[in-house]
Coordinates of C-alpha atoms and ligand atoms in Angstrom, one line a residue:
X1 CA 112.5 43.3 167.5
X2 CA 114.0 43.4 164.2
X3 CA 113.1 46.6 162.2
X4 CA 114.2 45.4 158.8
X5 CA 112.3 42.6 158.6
X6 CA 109.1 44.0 160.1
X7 CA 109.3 41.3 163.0
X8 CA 108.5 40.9 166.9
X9 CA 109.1 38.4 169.3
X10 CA 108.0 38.4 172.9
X11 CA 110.7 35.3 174.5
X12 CA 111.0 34.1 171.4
X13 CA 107.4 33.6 170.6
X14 CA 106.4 35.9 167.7
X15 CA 103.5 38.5 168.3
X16 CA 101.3 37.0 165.5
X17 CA 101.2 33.6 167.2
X18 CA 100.4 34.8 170.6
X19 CA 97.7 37.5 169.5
X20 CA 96.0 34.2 167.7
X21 CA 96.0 31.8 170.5
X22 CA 97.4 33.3 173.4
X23 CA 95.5 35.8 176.8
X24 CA 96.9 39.0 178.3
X25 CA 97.4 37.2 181.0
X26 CA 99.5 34.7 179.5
X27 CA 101.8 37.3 177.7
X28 CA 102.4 38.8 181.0
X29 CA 103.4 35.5 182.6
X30 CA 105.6 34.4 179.4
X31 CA 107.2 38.1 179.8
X32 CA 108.0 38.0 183.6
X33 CA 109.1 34.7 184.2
X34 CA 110.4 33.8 180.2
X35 CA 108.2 30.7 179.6
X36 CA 104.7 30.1 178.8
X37 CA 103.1 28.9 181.6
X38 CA 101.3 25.6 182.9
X39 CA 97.3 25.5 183.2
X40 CA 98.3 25.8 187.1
X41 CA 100.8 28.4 186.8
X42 CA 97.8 30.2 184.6
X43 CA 95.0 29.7 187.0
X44 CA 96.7 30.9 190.0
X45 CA 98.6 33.9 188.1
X46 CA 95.1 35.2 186.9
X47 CA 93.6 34.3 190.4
X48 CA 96.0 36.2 191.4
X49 CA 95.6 38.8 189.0
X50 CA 91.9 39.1 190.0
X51 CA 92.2 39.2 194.0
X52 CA 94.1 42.5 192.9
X53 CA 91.3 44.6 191.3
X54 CA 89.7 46.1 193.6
X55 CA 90.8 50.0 194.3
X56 CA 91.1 51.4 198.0
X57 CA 88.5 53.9 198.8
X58 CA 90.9 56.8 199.0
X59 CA 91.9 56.7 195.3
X60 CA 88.6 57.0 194.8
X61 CA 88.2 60.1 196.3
X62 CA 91.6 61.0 194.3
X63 CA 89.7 60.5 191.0
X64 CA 87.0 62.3 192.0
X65 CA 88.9 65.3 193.0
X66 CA 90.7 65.7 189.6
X67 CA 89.9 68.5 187.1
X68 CA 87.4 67.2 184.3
X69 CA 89.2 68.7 182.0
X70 CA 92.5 66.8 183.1
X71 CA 93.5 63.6 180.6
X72 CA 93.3 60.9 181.9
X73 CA 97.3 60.4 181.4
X74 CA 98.0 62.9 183.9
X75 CA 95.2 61.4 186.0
X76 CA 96.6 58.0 185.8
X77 CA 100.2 59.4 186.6
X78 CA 98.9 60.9 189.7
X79 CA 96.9 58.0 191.0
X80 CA 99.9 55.5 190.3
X81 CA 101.9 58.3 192.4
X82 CA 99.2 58.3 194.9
X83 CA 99.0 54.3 195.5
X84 CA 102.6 54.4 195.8
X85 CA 102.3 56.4 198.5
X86 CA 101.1 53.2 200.9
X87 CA 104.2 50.8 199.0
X88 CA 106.8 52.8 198.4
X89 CA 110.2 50.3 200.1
X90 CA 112.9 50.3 197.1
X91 CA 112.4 47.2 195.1
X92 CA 116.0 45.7 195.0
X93 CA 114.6 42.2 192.9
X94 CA 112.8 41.0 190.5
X95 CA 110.9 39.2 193.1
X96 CA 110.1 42.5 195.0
X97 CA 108.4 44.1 191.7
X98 CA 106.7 41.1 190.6
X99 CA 105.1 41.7 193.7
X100 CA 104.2 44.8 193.2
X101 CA 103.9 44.9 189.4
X102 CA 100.7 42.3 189.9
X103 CA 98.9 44.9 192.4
X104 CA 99.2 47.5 189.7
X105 CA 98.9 45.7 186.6
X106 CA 95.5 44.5 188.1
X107 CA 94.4 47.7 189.4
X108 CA 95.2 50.3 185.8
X109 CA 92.0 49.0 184.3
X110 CA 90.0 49.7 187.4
X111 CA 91.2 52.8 187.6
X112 CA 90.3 54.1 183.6
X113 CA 87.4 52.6 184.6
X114 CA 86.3 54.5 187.4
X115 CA 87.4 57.8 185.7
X116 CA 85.2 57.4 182.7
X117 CA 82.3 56.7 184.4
X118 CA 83.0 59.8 187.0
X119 CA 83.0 61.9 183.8
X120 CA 80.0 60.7 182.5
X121 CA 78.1 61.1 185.9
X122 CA 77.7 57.5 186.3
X123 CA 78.0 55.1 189.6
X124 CA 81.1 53.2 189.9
X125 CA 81.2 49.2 189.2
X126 CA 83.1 47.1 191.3
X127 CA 85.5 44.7 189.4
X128 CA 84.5 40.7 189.4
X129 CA 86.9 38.0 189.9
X130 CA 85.4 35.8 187.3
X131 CA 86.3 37.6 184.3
X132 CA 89.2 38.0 182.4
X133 CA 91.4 41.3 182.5
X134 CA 90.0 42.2 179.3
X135 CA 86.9 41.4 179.9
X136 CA 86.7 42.9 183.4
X137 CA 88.1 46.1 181.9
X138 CA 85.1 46.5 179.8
X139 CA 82.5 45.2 182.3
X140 CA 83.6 48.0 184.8
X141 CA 83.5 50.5 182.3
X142 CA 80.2 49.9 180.6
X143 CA 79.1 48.5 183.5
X144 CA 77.7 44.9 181.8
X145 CA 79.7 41.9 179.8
X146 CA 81.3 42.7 176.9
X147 CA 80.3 41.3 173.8
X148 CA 83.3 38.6 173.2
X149 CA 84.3 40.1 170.1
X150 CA 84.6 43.3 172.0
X151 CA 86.3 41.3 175.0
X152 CA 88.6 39.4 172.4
X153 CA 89.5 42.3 170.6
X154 CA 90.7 44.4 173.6
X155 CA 92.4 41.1 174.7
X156 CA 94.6 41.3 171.6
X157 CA 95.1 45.3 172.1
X158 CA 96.8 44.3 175.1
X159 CA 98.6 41.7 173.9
X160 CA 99.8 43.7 171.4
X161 CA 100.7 46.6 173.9
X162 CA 102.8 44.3 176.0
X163 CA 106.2 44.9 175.0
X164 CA 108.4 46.7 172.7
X165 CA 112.0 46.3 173.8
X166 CA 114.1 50.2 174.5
X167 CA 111.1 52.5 173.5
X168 CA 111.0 55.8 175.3
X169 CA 108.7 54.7 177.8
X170 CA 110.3 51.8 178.9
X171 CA 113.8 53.2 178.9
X172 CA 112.2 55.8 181.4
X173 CA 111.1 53.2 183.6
X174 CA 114.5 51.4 183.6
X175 CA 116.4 54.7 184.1
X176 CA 114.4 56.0 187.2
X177 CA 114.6 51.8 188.2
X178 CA 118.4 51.9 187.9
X179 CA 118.5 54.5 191.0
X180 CA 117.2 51.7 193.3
X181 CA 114.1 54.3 193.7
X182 CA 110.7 52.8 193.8
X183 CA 108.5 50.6 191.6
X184 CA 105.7 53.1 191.6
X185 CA 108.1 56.2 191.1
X186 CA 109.6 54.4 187.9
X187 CA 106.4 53.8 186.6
X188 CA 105.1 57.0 187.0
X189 CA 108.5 58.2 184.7
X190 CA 106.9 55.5 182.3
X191 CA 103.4 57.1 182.2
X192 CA 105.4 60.7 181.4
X193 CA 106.9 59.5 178.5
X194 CA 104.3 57.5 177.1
X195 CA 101.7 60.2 177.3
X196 CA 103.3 62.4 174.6
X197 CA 102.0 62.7 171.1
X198 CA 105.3 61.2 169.4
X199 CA 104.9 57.9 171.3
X200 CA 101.6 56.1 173.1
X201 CA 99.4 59.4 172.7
X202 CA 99.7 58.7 168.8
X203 CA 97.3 56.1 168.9
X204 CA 94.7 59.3 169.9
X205 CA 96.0 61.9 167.4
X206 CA 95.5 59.3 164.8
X207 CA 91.5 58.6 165.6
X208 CA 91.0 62.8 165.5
X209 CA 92.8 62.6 162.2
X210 CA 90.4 60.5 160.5
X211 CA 87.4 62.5 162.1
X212 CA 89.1 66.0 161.0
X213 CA 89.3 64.2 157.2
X214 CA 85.8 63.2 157.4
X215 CA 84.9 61.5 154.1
X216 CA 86.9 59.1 152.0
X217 CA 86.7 61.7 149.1
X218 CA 88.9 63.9 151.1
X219 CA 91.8 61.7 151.9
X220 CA 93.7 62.4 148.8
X221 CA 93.1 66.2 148.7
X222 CA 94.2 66.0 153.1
X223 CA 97.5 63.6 152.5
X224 CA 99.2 65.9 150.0
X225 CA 98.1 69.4 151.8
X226 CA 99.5 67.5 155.1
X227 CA 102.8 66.8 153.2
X228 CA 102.8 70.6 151.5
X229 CA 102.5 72.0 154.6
X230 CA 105.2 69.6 156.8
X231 CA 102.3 68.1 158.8
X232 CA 103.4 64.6 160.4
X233 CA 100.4 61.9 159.9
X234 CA 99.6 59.9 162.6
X235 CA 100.5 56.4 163.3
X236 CA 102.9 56.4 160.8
X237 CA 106.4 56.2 160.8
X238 CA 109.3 54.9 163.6
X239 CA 112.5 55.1 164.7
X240 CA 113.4 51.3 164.5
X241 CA 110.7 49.7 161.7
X242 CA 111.3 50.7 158.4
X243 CA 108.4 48.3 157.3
X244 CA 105.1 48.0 158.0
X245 CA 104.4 47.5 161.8
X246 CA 103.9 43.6 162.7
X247 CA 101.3 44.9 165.5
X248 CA 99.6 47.0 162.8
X249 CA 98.7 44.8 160.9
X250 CA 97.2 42.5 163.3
X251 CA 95.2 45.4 164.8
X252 CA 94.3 46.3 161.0
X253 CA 92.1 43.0 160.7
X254 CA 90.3 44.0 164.1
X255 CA 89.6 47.8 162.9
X256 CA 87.8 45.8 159.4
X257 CA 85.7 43.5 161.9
X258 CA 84.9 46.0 164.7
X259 CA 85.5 49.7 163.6
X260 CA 83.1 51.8 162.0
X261 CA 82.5 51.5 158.6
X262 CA 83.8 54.9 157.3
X263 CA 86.4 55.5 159.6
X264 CA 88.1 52.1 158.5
X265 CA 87.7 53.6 154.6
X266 CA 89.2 56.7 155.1
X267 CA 91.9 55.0 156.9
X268 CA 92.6 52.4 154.2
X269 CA 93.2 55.2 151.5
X270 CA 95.6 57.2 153.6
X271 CA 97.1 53.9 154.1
X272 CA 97.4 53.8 150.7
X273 CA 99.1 57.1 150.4
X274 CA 101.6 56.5 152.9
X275 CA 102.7 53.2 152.1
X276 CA 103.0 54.5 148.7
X277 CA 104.8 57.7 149.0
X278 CA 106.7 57.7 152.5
X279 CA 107.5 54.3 152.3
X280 CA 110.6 54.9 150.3
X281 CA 111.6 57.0 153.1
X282 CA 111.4 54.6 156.0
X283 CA 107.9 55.6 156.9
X284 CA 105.2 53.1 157.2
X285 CA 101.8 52.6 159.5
X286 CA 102.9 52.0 162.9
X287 CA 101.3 50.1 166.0
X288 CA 99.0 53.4 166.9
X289 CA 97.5 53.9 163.6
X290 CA 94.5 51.4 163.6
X291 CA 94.2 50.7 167.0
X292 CA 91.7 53.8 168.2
X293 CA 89.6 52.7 165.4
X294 CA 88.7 49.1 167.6
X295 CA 88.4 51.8 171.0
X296 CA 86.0 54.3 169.0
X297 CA 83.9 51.7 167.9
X298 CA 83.2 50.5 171.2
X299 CA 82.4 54.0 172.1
X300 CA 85.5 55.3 174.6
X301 CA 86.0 58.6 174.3
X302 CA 89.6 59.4 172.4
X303 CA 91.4 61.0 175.2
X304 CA 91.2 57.3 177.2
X305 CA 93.2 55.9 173.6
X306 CA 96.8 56.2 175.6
X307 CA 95.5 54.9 178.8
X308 CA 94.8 51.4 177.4
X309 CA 98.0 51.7 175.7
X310 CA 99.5 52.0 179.1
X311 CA 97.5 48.9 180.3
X312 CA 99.1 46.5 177.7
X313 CA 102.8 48.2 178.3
X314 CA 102.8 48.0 182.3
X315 CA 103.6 44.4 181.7
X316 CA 106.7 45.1 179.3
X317 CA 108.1 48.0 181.8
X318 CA 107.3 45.5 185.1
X319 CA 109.5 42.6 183.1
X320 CA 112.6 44.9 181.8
X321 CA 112.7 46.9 185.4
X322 CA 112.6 43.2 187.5
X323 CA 115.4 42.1 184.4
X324 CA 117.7 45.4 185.0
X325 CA 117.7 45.4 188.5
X326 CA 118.7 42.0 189.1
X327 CA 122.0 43.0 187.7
X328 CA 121.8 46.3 188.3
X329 CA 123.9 49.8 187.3
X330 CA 123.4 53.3 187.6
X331 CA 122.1 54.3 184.2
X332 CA 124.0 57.8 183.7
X333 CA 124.7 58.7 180.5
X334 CA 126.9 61.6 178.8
X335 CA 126.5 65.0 177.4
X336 CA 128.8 66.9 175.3
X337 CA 129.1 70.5 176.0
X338 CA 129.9 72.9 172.9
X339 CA 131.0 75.9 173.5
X340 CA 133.6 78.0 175.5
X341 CA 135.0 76.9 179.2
X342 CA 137.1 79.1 181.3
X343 CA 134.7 82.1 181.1
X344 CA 135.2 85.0 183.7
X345 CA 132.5 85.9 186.0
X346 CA 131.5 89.5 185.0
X347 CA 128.9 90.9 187.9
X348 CA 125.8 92.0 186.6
X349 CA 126.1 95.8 186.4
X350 CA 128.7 95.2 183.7
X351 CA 126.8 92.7 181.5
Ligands
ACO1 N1 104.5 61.7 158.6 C1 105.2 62.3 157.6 N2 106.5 62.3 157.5 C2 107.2 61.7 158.5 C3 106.5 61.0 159.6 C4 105.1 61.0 159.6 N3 104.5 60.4 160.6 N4 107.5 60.5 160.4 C5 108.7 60.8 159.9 N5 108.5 61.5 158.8 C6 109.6 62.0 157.9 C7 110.2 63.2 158.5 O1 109.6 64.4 158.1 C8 111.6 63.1 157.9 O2 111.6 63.6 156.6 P1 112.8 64.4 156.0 O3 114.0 63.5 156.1 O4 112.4 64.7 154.6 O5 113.0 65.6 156.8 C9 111.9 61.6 157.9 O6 110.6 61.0 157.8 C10 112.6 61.1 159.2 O7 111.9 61.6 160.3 P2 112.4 61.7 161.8 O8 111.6 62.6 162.6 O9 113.9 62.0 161.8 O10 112.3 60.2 162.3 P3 112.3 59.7 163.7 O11 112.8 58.3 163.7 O12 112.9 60.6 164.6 O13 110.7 59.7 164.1 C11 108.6 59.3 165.0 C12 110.0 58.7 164.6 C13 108.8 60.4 166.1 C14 107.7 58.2 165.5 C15 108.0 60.0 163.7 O14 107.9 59.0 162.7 C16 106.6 60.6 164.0 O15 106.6 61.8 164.4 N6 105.5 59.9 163.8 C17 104.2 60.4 164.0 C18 103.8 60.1 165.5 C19 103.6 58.7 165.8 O16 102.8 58.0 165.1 N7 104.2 58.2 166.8 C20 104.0 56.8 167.3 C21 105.3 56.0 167.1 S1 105.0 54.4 167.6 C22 105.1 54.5 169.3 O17 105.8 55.2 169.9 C23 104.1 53.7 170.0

């Protein structure tokens, strides 16, 4: 990752290159085991992959039980807690949470899956081998194929998701990792952080954004009041770019092909306004702020935004964990304490 330049690599490979030619499934493969891999190695990865879908009856009934009003963060946090429940042996190499990184990375889509079409009232569709993990995402959602726009776009969402070196998320997997805990109970930590509206759950805060500015007349009149008023936009700004977001900008050319027609202008003149005065600072449109235009477009509810997110980054998390723990140490890091030492106990009648 190199934040002065505006530039990401996944193994060496930059992002642009693999969201033009390369699959989910390949990025996972290229970040696990550091090389791209063979058509073999691809076939029976996916295979693989796809033997893993299907979700045991009791999560099910997990989902189902969940508050409607809960988001589907907190739901996905509990059922990754839940399926850890039957797998929970300390992973101690990368080897052990390949193992059991494949089982979930197959099984995250299923899940969102299932819990949208719970909320809407509608039956559950079983996953099918012979599509891709994009496309099977969408299929058990909507519950037919994809168009392959829609299949190729969500493909590159995920792609794009992958990896991102130290973020929050990550380093919360790694740290709960380090303690020789499980993979399931790591991941979990991973789904905690990435939940929260100053990391993954950007990507939803910026789609409600554009809806609360509603017309392309009003961006101008909304981006200085925002600023007046110390308001943060939205998929802007972070703490290692201080350019324009490589990922961004890929997602960008999806948003024009896919998103709807308004949104995307609305978006394009705040873009404007940021780039032009928050720039200077070190602020610029980051990897959340066009993305949810693609997801709105295909007609997922907002709150889901984070949880597909959280499908693309699994694969980054699974990769650093299995790297950390094959050399592993305790991560425990240092506070400073300010203030005075020594005190004397006074008992509470005399405080
Ligand atoms: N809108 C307006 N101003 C901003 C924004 C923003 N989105 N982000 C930072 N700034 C300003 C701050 O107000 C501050 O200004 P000041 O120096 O005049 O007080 C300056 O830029 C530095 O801000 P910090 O908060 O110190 O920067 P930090 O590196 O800690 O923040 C963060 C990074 C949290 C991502 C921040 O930019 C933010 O809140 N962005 C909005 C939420 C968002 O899009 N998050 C997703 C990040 S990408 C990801 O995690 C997937």
């Amino acid at each position: 990752m190199d934040g002065k330049g505006g530039k990401l690599y996944y193994r060496g490979y930059s992002i642009e290159e693999l969201a033009e030619f390369s699959t989910f499934e390949e990025v996972t493969y290229l970040l696990w085991y550091g090389e791209l891999p063979s058509k073999g190695e691809l076939r029976e990865f996916s295979r693989k992959l796809a033997k893993n879908r299907e979700l045991p009856k009791e999560l099910l009934d997990v989902l189902e039980m969940m508050p409607k009003h809960a988001h589907p963060m907190g739901v996905l946090r509990t059922a990754v807690s839940f399926l850890g429940n039957f797998d929970d042996e300390p992973v101690k190499t990368p080897e052990d949470v390949y193992e059991k990184g494949i089982s979930l990375v197959a099984k995250i889509p299923g899940i969102v899956a299932s819990l949208y079409r719970l909320r809407m009232g509608l039956e559950l569709v079983k996953p099918r081998e012979d599509l891709s993990h994009a496309g099977n995402f969408l299929y058990m959602m909507f519950g037919k194929e994809p168009p392959k726009s829609w299949e190729r776009a969500m493909d590159v969402a995920l792609i794009l998701y992958a990896e991102h070196e130290l973020n929050a998320s990550t380093f919360a997997v790694m740290e709960v990792g380090s303690t020789l805990s499980d993979y399931y109970s790591a991941v979990v930590a991973g789904i905690g952080a990435l939940k929260g509206i100053l990391h993954g759950g950007a990507v939803e805060e910026a789609v409600r954004q554009f809806l609360e500015i509603g017309d392309p007349e009003r961006v101008e009149e909304w981006f200085f009041n925002a600023l007046k008023n110390k308001r943060r936009i939205m998929g802007a700004g972070h703490r290692v770019y201080k350019t324009y977001d490589p990922r961004a900008k890929i997602f960008k050319k999806y948003a024009r092909m896919i998103g709807d027609k308004r949104m995307y202008e609305i978006a394009e003149r705040l873009e404007t306004l940021v780039q032009k005065h928050l720039s200077k600072k070190g602020v610029n449109i980051n990897v959340d702020y066009w993305s949810g235009i693609i997801f709105y477009a295909m007609g997922i509810p907002i709150e889901f935004y984070t949880t597909i997110f959280l499908m693309g980054r699994i694969s980054g998390w699974t990769a650093h964990l299995a790297e950390y723990i094959s050399n592993n140490k305790l991560i425990r890091p240092r506070l400073q304490y300010i203030g005075e030492i020594g005190k004397r106990y006074i008992p509470i009648e005399r405080r």
